[in-house]
Tab-separated table of C-alpha atoms in Angstrom:
chain	number	residue	atom	x	y	z
A	1	UNK	CA	3.950	-34.337	-11.254
A	2	UNK	CA	1.896	-30.505	-12.176
A	3	UNK	CA	4.425	-27.452	-12.267
A	4	UNK	CA	3.190	-24.532	-10.650
A	5	UNK	CA	5.355	-21.015	-11.697
A	6	UNK	CA	4.915	-18.010	-10.086
A	7	UNK	CA	5.833	-14.771	-11.919
A	8	UNK	CA	6.747	-12.492	-8.993
A	9	UNK	CA	8.098	-12.965	-5.788
A	10	UNK	CA	6.370	-10.840	-3.993
A	11	UNK	CA	3.374	-11.000	-0.606
A	12	UNK	CA	0.962	-12.734	-2.974
A	13	UNK	CA	2.988	-15.129	-4.831
A	14	UNK	CA	5.651	-16.290	-1.892
A	15	UNK	CA	2.021	-16.505	0.677
A	16	UNK	CA	0.975	-18.756	-2.838
A	17	UNK	CA	3.398	-21.154	-2.623
A	18	UNK	CA	3.693	-20.969	0.279
A	19	UNK	CA	0.482	-22.989	1.343
A	20	UNK	CA	0.367	-24.887	-1.794
A	21	UNK	CA	3.118	-26.363	0.050
A	22	UNK	CA	1.323	-27.040	3.004
A	23	UNK	CA	-1.026	-28.893	0.765
A	24	UNK	CA	0.574	-30.893	-1.674
A	25	UNK	CA	3.856	-32.219	-3.017
A	26	UNK	CA	3.323	-30.000	-6.751
A	27	UNK	CA	6.178	-28.709	-8.853
A	28	UNK	CA	6.828	-25.253	-7.567
A	29	UNK	CA	9.018	-22.329	-8.691
A	30	UNK	CA	9.377	-18.468	-8.494
A	31	UNK	CA	10.478	-16.383	-10.391
A	32	UNK	CA	11.764	-12.990	-9.803
A	33	UNK	CA	14.657	-10.469	-12.316
A	34	UNK	CA	14.899	-7.991	-8.826
A	35	UNK	CA	15.666	-10.320	-5.490
A	36	UNK	CA	16.865	-13.446	-5.109
A	37	UNK	CA	14.976	-13.419	-2.282
A	38	UNK	CA	11.775	-12.660	-1.009
A	39	UNK	CA	11.543	-9.390	1.598
A	40	UNK	CA	9.329	-7.573	3.086
A	41	UNK	CA	8.602	-4.107	0.711
A	42	UNK	CA	6.314	-2.005	3.204
A	43	UNK	CA	9.404	-1.790	5.574
A	44	UNK	CA	12.623	-1.175	2.787
A	45	UNK	CA	11.629	2.231	4.241
A	46	UNK	CA	13.396	1.183	7.677
A	47	UNK	CA	16.673	0.398	6.533
A	48	UNK	CA	17.725	3.913	5.234
A	49	UNK	CA	16.258	5.083	8.523
A	50	UNK	CA	18.761	2.526	10.042
A	51	UNK	CA	16.387	0.648	11.769
A	52	UNK	CA	17.523	-2.338	10.259
A	53	UNK	CA	19.493	-3.959	7.869
A	54	UNK	CA	18.142	-5.185	4.480
A	55	UNK	CA	18.903	-8.930	5.307
A	56	UNK	CA	15.970	-8.407	8.337
A	57	UNK	CA	13.759	-7.684	6.148
A	58	UNK	CA	13.692	-11.273	4.126
A	59	UNK	CA	10.842	-13.373	6.670
A	60	UNK	CA	12.660	-16.745	6.050
A	61	UNK	CA	16.181	-18.132	6.221
A	62	UNK	CA	17.333	-18.726	2.634
A	63	UNK	CA	17.591	-22.179	3.639
A	64	UNK	CA	13.575	-22.120	3.800
A	65	UNK	CA	13.683	-22.705	0.370
A	66	UNK	CA	15.357	-25.516	-0.829
A	67	UNK	CA	13.273	-27.332	2.923
A	68	UNK	CA	10.146	-26.743	1.383
A	69	UNK	CA	10.850	-28.007	-2.017
A	70	UNK	CA	10.322	-23.996	-3.550
A	71	UNK	CA	12.927	-23.759	-6.695
A	72	UNK	CA	13.313	-19.933	-6.997
A	73	UNK	CA	15.169	-18.633	-10.544
A	74	UNK	CA	15.968	-15.641	-11.277
A	75	UNK	CA	15.230	-14.060	-14.898
A	76	UNK	CA	13.154	-11.348	-16.294
A	77	UNK	CA	9.725	-13.368	-17.953
A	78	UNK	CA	9.391	-11.902	-22.223
A	79	UNK	CA	6.604	-13.470	-23.290
A	80	UNK	CA	3.469	-15.712	-22.230
A	81	UNK	CA	3.030	-18.579	-25.054
A	82	UNK	CA	-0.340	-19.539	-23.714
A	83	UNK	CA	-0.593	-22.216	-26.269
A	84	UNK	CA	2.095	-24.057	-25.266
A	85	UNK	CA	2.044	-22.897	-21.774
A	86	UNK	CA	5.448	-22.074	-22.438
A	87	UNK	CA	7.710	-18.658	-20.873
A	88	UNK	CA	9.983	-16.817	-22.810
A	89	UNK	CA	12.771	-14.778	-20.964
A	90	UNK	CA	14.577	-11.431	-21.779
A	91	UNK	CA	18.273	-14.164	-20.836
A	92	UNK	CA	16.833	-16.637	-23.930
A	93	UNK	CA	15.831	-19.923	-22.323
A	94	UNK	CA	12.429	-20.829	-21.334
A	95	UNK	CA	10.397	-22.207	-18.915
A	96	UNK	CA	6.741	-24.725	-19.786
A	97	UNK	CA	4.241	-24.175	-16.798
A	98	UNK	CA	1.364	-26.340	-16.245
A	99	UNK	CA	-0.538	-23.699	-13.781
A	100	UNK	CA	1.142	-20.380	-13.852
A	101	UNK	CA	0.393	-17.494	-10.557
A	102	UNK	CA	1.244	-14.095	-12.532
A	103	UNK	CA	1.573	-11.946	-9.119
A	104	UNK	CA	4.120	-9.254	-10.333
A	105	UNK	CA	3.254	-6.284	-8.404
A	106	UNK	CA	3.277	-2.694	-8.820
A	107	UNK	CA	5.547	-0.286	-11.009
A	108	UNK	CA	5.997	3.619	-9.718
A	109	UNK	CA	3.835	5.568	-12.167
A	110	UNK	CA	5.674	8.410	-14.892
A	111	UNK	CA	3.105	11.193	-16.305
A	112	UNK	CA	6.136	11.600	-19.574
A	113	UNK	CA	8.071	14.848	-17.879
A	114	UNK	CA	10.964	16.066	-19.587
A	115	UNK	CA	13.309	14.660	-17.337
A	116	UNK	CA	11.294	11.892	-15.264
A	117	UNK	CA	14.039	9.462	-16.511
A	118	UNK	CA	17.615	11.743	-15.766
A	119	UNK	CA	20.033	10.142	-12.163
A	120	UNK	CA	18.685	10.963	-8.764
A	121	UNK	CA	15.309	10.603	-10.753
A	122	UNK	CA	13.072	7.672	-8.924
A	123	UNK	CA	9.981	6.137	-7.279
A	124	UNK	CA	10.608	3.884	-4.175
A	125	UNK	CA	9.227	0.696	-4.132
A	126	UNK	CA	12.072	-1.921	-5.253
A	127	UNK	CA	15.620	-2.321	-4.062
A	128	UNK	CA	17.320	-1.179	-6.405
A	129	UNK	CA	15.375	2.209	-5.405
A	130	UNK	CA	16.678	1.649	-2.022
A	131	UNK	CA	20.256	1.078	-2.848
A	132	UNK	CA	19.896	4.470	-5.632
A	133	UNK	CA	18.974	6.377	-2.794
A	134	UNK	CA	22.009	5.683	-1.088
A	135	UNK	CA	23.711	7.231	-3.653
A	136	UNK	CA	22.099	10.151	-4.738
A	137	UNK	CA	20.403	11.509	-0.947
A	138	UNK	CA	23.219	9.597	1.211
A	139	UNK	CA	23.557	12.413	2.958
A	140	UNK	CA	22.713	16.414	3.351
A	141	UNK	CA	25.801	17.283	2.231
A	142	UNK	CA	25.205	15.324	-1.724
A	143	UNK	CA	21.800	15.967	-1.721
A	144	UNK	CA	21.202	19.401	-0.071
A	145	UNK	CA	17.566	19.768	-1.272
A	146	UNK	CA	15.094	16.687	-2.529
A	147	UNK	CA	11.965	17.395	-4.581
A	148	UNK	CA	9.179	14.570	-4.032
A	149	UNK	CA	5.861	14.873	-6.624
A	150	UNK	CA	3.268	13.284	-5.137
A	151	UNK	CA	1.016	13.214	-2.114
A	152	UNK	CA	-0.195	10.022	-1.192
A	153	UNK	CA	1.698	7.190	1.421
A	154	UNK	CA	4.808	6.135	-0.348
A	155	UNK	CA	6.176	10.049	-0.810
A	156	UNK	CA	5.363	11.013	2.477
A	157	UNK	CA	7.154	7.612	3.737
A	158	UNK	CA	9.707	8.854	1.162
A	159	UNK	CA	10.147	12.265	2.639
A	160	UNK	CA	10.088	10.837	6.675
A	161	UNK	CA	13.196	8.966	4.862
A	162	UNK	CA	14.990	12.004	3.864
A	163	UNK	CA	14.078	13.949	7.046
A	164	UNK	CA	15.425	11.484	9.199
A	165	UNK	CA	19.224	12.397	7.020
A	166	UNK	CA	18.519	15.634	7.480
A	167	UNK	CA	17.607	16.454	3.556
A	168	UNK	CA	16.034	19.452	3.501
A	169	UNK	CA	12.455	18.538	1.184
A	170	UNK	CA	9.939	20.037	-1.283
A	171	UNK	CA	6.801	18.661	-1.193
A	172	UNK	CA	5.027	18.901	-4.352
A	173	UNK	CA	0.472	17.894	-4.041
A	174	UNK	CA	-1.735	18.434	-6.985
A	175	UNK	CA	-4.338	18.934	-4.000
A	176	UNK	CA	-5.608	21.635	-1.910
A	177	UNK	CA	-5.400	19.389	0.747
A	178	UNK	CA	-2.958	16.364	1.481
A	179	UNK	CA	-4.616	12.867	0.621
A	180	UNK	CA	-7.504	14.338	0.728
A	181	UNK	CA	-9.293	12.437	-1.794
A	182	UNK	CA	-9.020	9.451	0.503
A	183	UNK	CA	-9.919	11.575	3.783
A	184	UNK	CA	-12.565	14.102	5.274
A	185	UNK	CA	-11.421	17.487	5.358
A	186	UNK	CA	-10.687	17.757	9.347
A	187	UNK	CA	-8.233	14.885	8.803
A	188	UNK	CA	-6.486	15.854	5.917
A	189	UNK	CA	-5.836	19.501	7.905
A	190	UNK	CA	-4.241	18.221	10.976
A	191	UNK	CA	-2.014	16.243	8.142
A	192	UNK	CA	-1.258	18.862	7.038
A	193	UNK	CA	-0.008	21.149	9.866
A	194	UNK	CA	1.638	18.124	11.047
A	195	UNK	CA	3.727	17.845	8.242
A	196	UNK	CA	4.993	21.141	8.030
A	197	UNK	CA	5.574	20.970	11.702
A	198	UNK	CA	7.998	18.690	10.760
A	199	UNK	CA	10.234	21.841	8.483
A	200	UNK	CA	8.801	19.957	4.726
A	201	UNK	CA	8.052	22.406	3.454
A	202	UNK	CA	4.599	21.664	1.189
A	203	UNK	CA	3.231	22.829	-1.696
A	204	UNK	CA	0.059	22.155	-1.814
A	205	UNK	CA	-1.577	22.796	-5.636
A	206	UNK	CA	1.426	22.795	-6.916
A	207	UNK	CA	2.274	20.191	-9.887
A	208	UNK	CA	6.062	18.778	-11.816
A	209	UNK	CA	5.701	20.673	-14.980
A	210	UNK	CA	9.604	19.876	-15.759
A	211	UNK	CA	12.305	18.163	-14.594
A	212	UNK	CA	16.333	20.046	-14.801
A	213	UNK	CA	18.966	18.437	-15.986
A	214	UNK	CA	22.800	19.633	-15.116
A	215	UNK	CA	25.643	18.274	-17.861
A	216	UNK	CA	26.351	15.925	-16.481
A	217	UNK	CA	22.824	14.162	-17.128
A	218	UNK	CA	21.784	14.525	-13.472
A	219	UNK	CA	19.210	16.056	-12.136
A	220	UNK	CA	19.697	20.329	-10.470
A	221	UNK	CA	16.380	21.464	-10.101
A	222	UNK	CA	12.212	21.385	-10.821
A	223	UNK	CA	10.242	23.447	-12.375
A	224	UNK	CA	5.878	24.081	-10.678
A	225	UNK	CA	3.599	24.090	-12.991
A	226	UNK	CA	1.554	26.614	-11.861
A	227	UNK	CA	4.098	29.438	-10.901
A	228	UNK	CA	6.969	28.960	-12.521
A	229	UNK	CA	8.558	28.580	-9.817
A	230	UNK	CA	12.630	26.682	-10.175
A	231	UNK	CA	13.433	24.696	-6.693
A	232	UNK	CA	17.402	22.988	-7.151
A	233	UNK	CA	17.292	19.770	-6.316
A	234	UNK	CA	19.743	17.524	-6.487
A	235	UNK	CA	17.105	14.803	-6.159
A	236	UNK	CA	13.699	13.820	-6.911
A	237	UNK	CA	11.357	11.275	-5.644
A	238	UNK	CA	8.433	10.842	-8.009
A	239	UNK	CA	5.762	9.273	-5.867
A	240	UNK	CA	2.065	9.890	-7.914
A	241	UNK	CA	0.705	6.317	-6.882
A	242	UNK	CA	1.273	2.587	-8.984
A	243	UNK	CA	0.108	1.161	-11.549
A	244	UNK	CA	0.140	-2.610	-12.525
A	245	UNK	CA	2.910	-4.357	-13.613
A	246	UNK	CA	1.802	-5.801	-16.996
A	247	UNK	CA	4.096	-4.117	-19.770
A	248	UNK	CA	5.162	-7.549	-21.040
A	249	UNK	CA	1.181	-9.250	-20.819
A	250	UNK	CA	-0.318	-6.781	-22.936
A	251	UNK	CA	1.131	-9.327	-26.245
A	252	UNK	CA	-0.412	-12.069	-24.966
A	253	UNK	CA	-3.551	-12.712	-25.077
A	254	UNK	CA	-4.575	-12.245	-21.259
A	255	UNK	CA	-7.172	-9.947	-21.141
A	256	UNK	CA	-6.239	-6.802	-19.407
A	257	UNK	CA	-7.381	-3.422	-18.542
A	258	UNK	CA	-5.077	-1.623	-15.612
A	259	UNK	CA	-4.086	-4.773	-14.625
A	260	UNK	CA	-4.811	-8.632	-15.694
A	261	UNK	CA	-8.928	-8.557	-15.622
A	262	UNK	CA	-9.696	-11.818	-12.942
A	263	UNK	CA	-13.205	-13.500	-11.621
A	264	UNK	CA	-13.629	-13.870	-8.394
A	265	UNK	CA	-11.839	-17.332	-7.855
A	266	UNK	CA	-8.211	-14.702	-9.386
A	267	UNK	CA	-9.222	-16.764	-13.054
A	268	UNK	CA	-8.020	-15.431	-16.224
A	269	UNK	CA	-9.255	-15.285	-18.942
A	270	UNK	CA	-6.775	-17.849	-19.849
A	271	UNK	CA	-7.810	-20.758	-18.372
A	272	UNK	CA	-5.147	-22.812	-16.330
A	273	UNK	CA	-3.204	-19.452	-15.652
A	274	UNK	CA	-4.452	-16.756	-12.882
A	275	UNK	CA	-3.721	-12.960	-11.302
A	276	UNK	CA	-2.983	-12.182	-7.846
A	277	UNK	CA	-2.243	-9.216	-5.369
A	278	UNK	CA	-1.226	-5.531	-7.204
A	279	UNK	CA	-1.583	-7.190	-10.964
A	280	UNK	CA	-4.738	-7.984	-10.485
A	281	UNK	CA	-8.044	-6.286	-11.856
A	282	UNK	CA	-11.619	-7.558	-10.811
A	283	UNK	CA	-13.726	-7.726	-13.691
A	284	UNK	CA	-16.659	-6.648	-11.186
A	285	UNK	CA	-15.550	-4.707	-7.930
A	286	UNK	CA	-15.943	-6.191	-4.422
A	287	UNK	CA	-18.580	-4.087	-2.341
A	288	UNK	CA	-16.982	-0.667	-2.304
A	289	UNK	CA	-13.805	-2.338	-2.402
A	290	UNK	CA	-11.593	-0.602	-5.742
A	291	UNK	CA	-10.594	-3.035	-8.548
A	292	UNK	CA	-6.885	-3.112	-8.244
A	293	UNK	CA	-5.937	-3.365	-5.019
A	294	UNK	CA	-2.538	-2.786	-3.980
A	295	UNK	CA	-2.525	-3.426	-0.325
A	296	UNK	CA	-0.491	-5.763	1.296
A	297	UNK	CA	-2.969	-8.184	3.545
A	298	UNK	CA	-4.890	-8.344	0.041
A	299	UNK	CA	-2.126	-9.775	-1.712
A	300	UNK	CA	-1.672	-11.998	0.819
A	301	UNK	CA	-5.154	-13.658	0.859
A	302	UNK	CA	-5.455	-13.769	-2.500
A	303	UNK	CA	-2.130	-16.145	-2.341
A	304	UNK	CA	-3.795	-17.900	0.262
A	305	UNK	CA	-7.295	-18.279	-1.643
A	306	UNK	CA	-5.209	-19.554	-4.694
A	307	UNK	CA	-3.628	-22.193	-2.928
A	308	UNK	CA	-7.088	-24.107	-2.520
A	309	UNK	CA	-8.339	-23.236	-6.161
A	310	UNK	CA	-5.088	-24.808	-7.253
A	311	UNK	CA	-4.819	-27.549	-4.855
A	312	UNK	CA	-8.109	-29.077	-5.330
A	313	UNK	CA	-10.962	-26.815	-3.342
A	314	UNK	CA	-11.966	-24.568	-5.908
A	315	UNK	CA	-12.472	-21.162	-3.692
A	316	UNK	CA	-14.153	-17.545	-3.568
A	317	UNK	CA	-11.515	-14.749	-3.359
A	318	UNK	CA	-13.909	-12.899	-0.318
A	319	UNK	CA	-11.491	-9.846	2.037
A	320	UNK	CA	-13.871	-9.551	3.665
A	321	UNK	CA	-14.338	-5.707	5.513
A	322	UNK	CA	-11.748	-3.092	4.372
A	323	UNK	CA	-8.849	-1.911	6.927
A	324	UNK	CA	-5.222	-0.308	6.354
A	325	UNK	CA	-3.392	1.689	8.278
A	326	UNK	CA	-0.112	3.911	7.253
A	327	UNK	CA	2.269	6.137	8.978
A	328	UNK	CA	2.459	9.850	8.839
A	329	UNK	CA	5.768	10.609	10.598
A	330	UNK	CA	4.971	9.640	14.478
A	331	UNK	CA	1.110	9.781	13.956
A	332	UNK	CA	-0.282	6.445	12.634
A	333	UNK	CA	-3.550	5.815	10.886
A	334	UNK	CA	-5.753	2.843	10.623
A	335	UNK	CA	-8.831	3.105	8.730
A	336	UNK	CA	-11.775	0.014	9.066
A	337	UNK	CA	-15.178	-0.415	7.106
A	338	UNK	CA	-15.932	2.790	5.307
A	339	UNK	CA	-15.492	6.924	5.828
A	340	UNK	CA	-15.544	8.780	2.720
A	341	UNK	CA	-14.239	11.971	2.239
A	342	UNK	CA	-17.885	13.317	2.202
A	343	UNK	CA	-20.349	11.282	3.623
A	344	UNK	CA	-22.578	9.623	1.322
A	345	UNK	CA	-26.379	10.138	1.475
A	346	UNK	CA	-27.626	9.211	4.485
A	347	UNK	CA	-24.886	8.713	6.423
A	348	UNK	CA	-22.563	11.522	9.242
A	349	UNK	CA	-19.680	11.697	10.691
A	350	UNK	CA	-19.062	12.371	14.131
A	351	UNK	CA	-15.703	14.029	14.037
A	352	UNK	CA	-13.093	14.251	17.832
A	353	UNK	CA	-9.717	15.649	17.700
A	354	UNK	CA	-7.452	16.248	20.749
A	355	UNK	CA	-6.178	19.405	21.691
A	356	UNK	CA	-2.811	18.751	20.239
A	357	UNK	CA	-4.153	18.439	17.570
A	358	UNK	CA	-2.546	14.703	17.056
A	359	UNK	CA	-5.118	12.399	17.964
A	360	UNK	CA	-8.495	11.808	16.141
A	361	UNK	CA	-10.967	9.462	15.278
A	362	UNK	CA	-13.898	10.048	13.103
A	363	UNK	CA	-16.634	7.932	12.107
A	364	UNK	CA	-19.281	7.202	9.837
A	365	UNK	CA	-22.595	6.694	10.040
A	366	UNK	CA	-26.226	5.868	8.661
A	367	UNK	CA	-27.971	8.953	9.795
A	368	UNK	CA	-31.417	6.977	9.065
A	369	UNK	CA	-30.951	3.501	10.589
A	370	UNK	CA	-27.926	4.306	12.892
A	371	UNK	CA	-25.740	1.265	11.928
A	372	UNK	CA	-22.021	2.095	12.279
A	373	UNK	CA	-19.960	1.617	9.185
A	374	UNK	CA	-16.323	2.786	9.332
A	375	UNK	CA	-13.377	4.368	11.746
A	376	UNK	CA	-10.327	6.530	11.091
A	377	UNK	CA	-7.935	6.485	13.360
A	378	UNK	CA	-5.161	8.858	13.760
A	379	UNK	CA	-2.710	9.068	17.159
A	380	UNK	CA	-4.713	5.417	18.616
A	381	UNK	CA	-3.858	2.001	18.830
A	382	UNK	CA	-7.323	0.487	18.010
A	383	UNK	CA	-7.922	-3.426	17.740
A	384	UNK	CA	-8.715	-4.795	13.891
A	385	UNK	CA	-10.632	-7.889	15.567
A	386	UNK	CA	-12.941	-5.679	17.192
A	387	UNK	CA	-14.202	-3.339	14.518
A	388	UNK	CA	-14.264	-6.610	11.728
A	389	UNK	CA	-16.827	-8.247	14.539
A	390	UNK	CA	-18.546	-5.051	14.881
A	391	UNK	CA	-19.599	-4.673	11.278
A	392	UNK	CA	-20.168	-8.365	10.852
A	393	UNK	CA	-22.338	-7.527	13.953
A	394	UNK	CA	-23.817	-4.349	11.228
A	395	UNK	CA	-23.342	-2.888	15.545
A	396	UNK	CA	-25.273	1.011	15.836
A	397	UNK	CA	-22.763	3.999	16.378
A	398	UNK	CA	-23.839	4.476	20.399
A	399	UNK	CA	-23.180	0.476	20.802
A	400	UNK	CA	-19.546	1.871	19.089
A	401	UNK	CA	-19.188	5.159	21.529
A	402	UNK	CA	-20.205	2.747	24.449
A	403	UNK	CA	-17.959	0.286	23.717
A	404	UNK	CA	-14.409	2.175	22.540
A	405	UNK	CA	-12.555	0.845	25.002
A	406	UNK	CA	-13.323	-2.674	24.178
A	407	UNK	CA	-11.360	-1.899	20.975
A	408	UNK	CA	-8.223	0.312	22.677
A	409	UNK	CA	-4.845	-1.175	22.632
A	410	UNK	CA	-4.107	1.231	25.411
A	411	UNK	CA	-7.116	1.074	27.944
A	412	UNK	CA	-5.533	4.583	29.647
A	413	UNK	CA	-6.124	6.582	26.480
A	414	UNK	CA	-9.127	5.903	26.105
A	415	UNK	CA	-10.439	6.708	29.962
A	416	UNK	CA	-8.940	9.970	29.747
A	417	UNK	CA	-10.627	10.797	26.587
A	418	UNK	CA	-14.392	9.142	27.668
A	419	UNK	CA	-16.004	11.444	28.955
A	420	UNK	CA	-14.871	14.222	26.243
A	421	UNK	CA	-15.710	11.505	22.839
A	422	UNK	CA	-19.066	10.714	24.576
A	423	UNK	CA	-20.172	14.999	25.364
A	424	UNK	CA	-18.472	14.860	21.916
A	425	UNK	CA	-21.079	12.498	19.772
A	426	UNK	CA	-23.719	14.392	21.943
A	427	UNK	CA	-23.262	17.559	20.969
A	428	UNK	CA	-22.826	16.279	17.657
A	429	UNK	CA	-26.213	14.636	17.283
A	430	UNK	CA	-28.003	17.431	18.539
A	431	UNK	CA	-26.484	19.674	15.792
A	432	UNK	CA	-28.154	16.340	13.164
């Protein structure tokens, strides 16, 4: 019986295993060094905030794996011998495979800062990170002040988590405005205000120079590069992005760059070895998508696609139109299609913002053809399937503006602001 081994039990690997089982009777083994059972990584923050318990993060009961004949192996793969198709574990045992799926996810970036490995300094990615947060930042008595380094989605999540326990936070963001490498200026500036309104000490254009230790090997302060200011703190969150977790692969014959290189069929340079999820890097970008997609839903899609290939129906990975979602404290964010920080050539932005400065939309469209190209929404929940259809149909911007009600989860909101949005769009056209 063919043995398929999956290294990593995140959304990509588990989705692949589930769909392989639906399609076949192959032997399946999932290897994990983090936890015995799969959990929803994106919901870790809600455990710390008291909304959930860790067991609520497990989508499947513990008996699910045995019932579905998916074997679970705890251990850390040290090396891969591609010639003998053998995995060597740090624990001393080995395992052979017929087909191998590498789905080892990401690891938080570190940039060689002095003190980055001190106690009380960590990222926010793993279950172990969650457990360490309870040690070093359980409340505002043990942790009188926290510093977060890095202004991405994980950084804002960690700020919200600490804020929920009334721990004062200083937020170092190297950019001149929050997330302005992704968002148009108006949206980025709205988030700057929103973060500050939640009593976060937001420091823009600020880089970390070093982390200072106390006499016990624990963080006691940080130094800001630009000003030399020292800020006392009991906890430092390093949220400067993530990188593919592939250190153990770099000594093998599997071709890598930042991630494990794969083609459109998610095949690596070695026959019978595949890579999916955050650790996979496309040899050629798919449209405007990054070659490494550290996004939950694309990991799931890769798992579903690869399962078909492994079960005899070779399938190309086609992720479709880009979309993503996140939350900035109490403002929900969604994006469909492409809205760039600055409009591309022959493109323009239509931007509407509500007077309360917490709801807005930005659309990008082609000024020559009027084709609708993408939308960002803040504080307004939209329907994915509607925008997916409009993008496939290449609808024009006028059509989208006049039919927004069809895409809105909250029709009452749309009716209330319909005239304002349409008047704003008409005014935008008159000034182009």
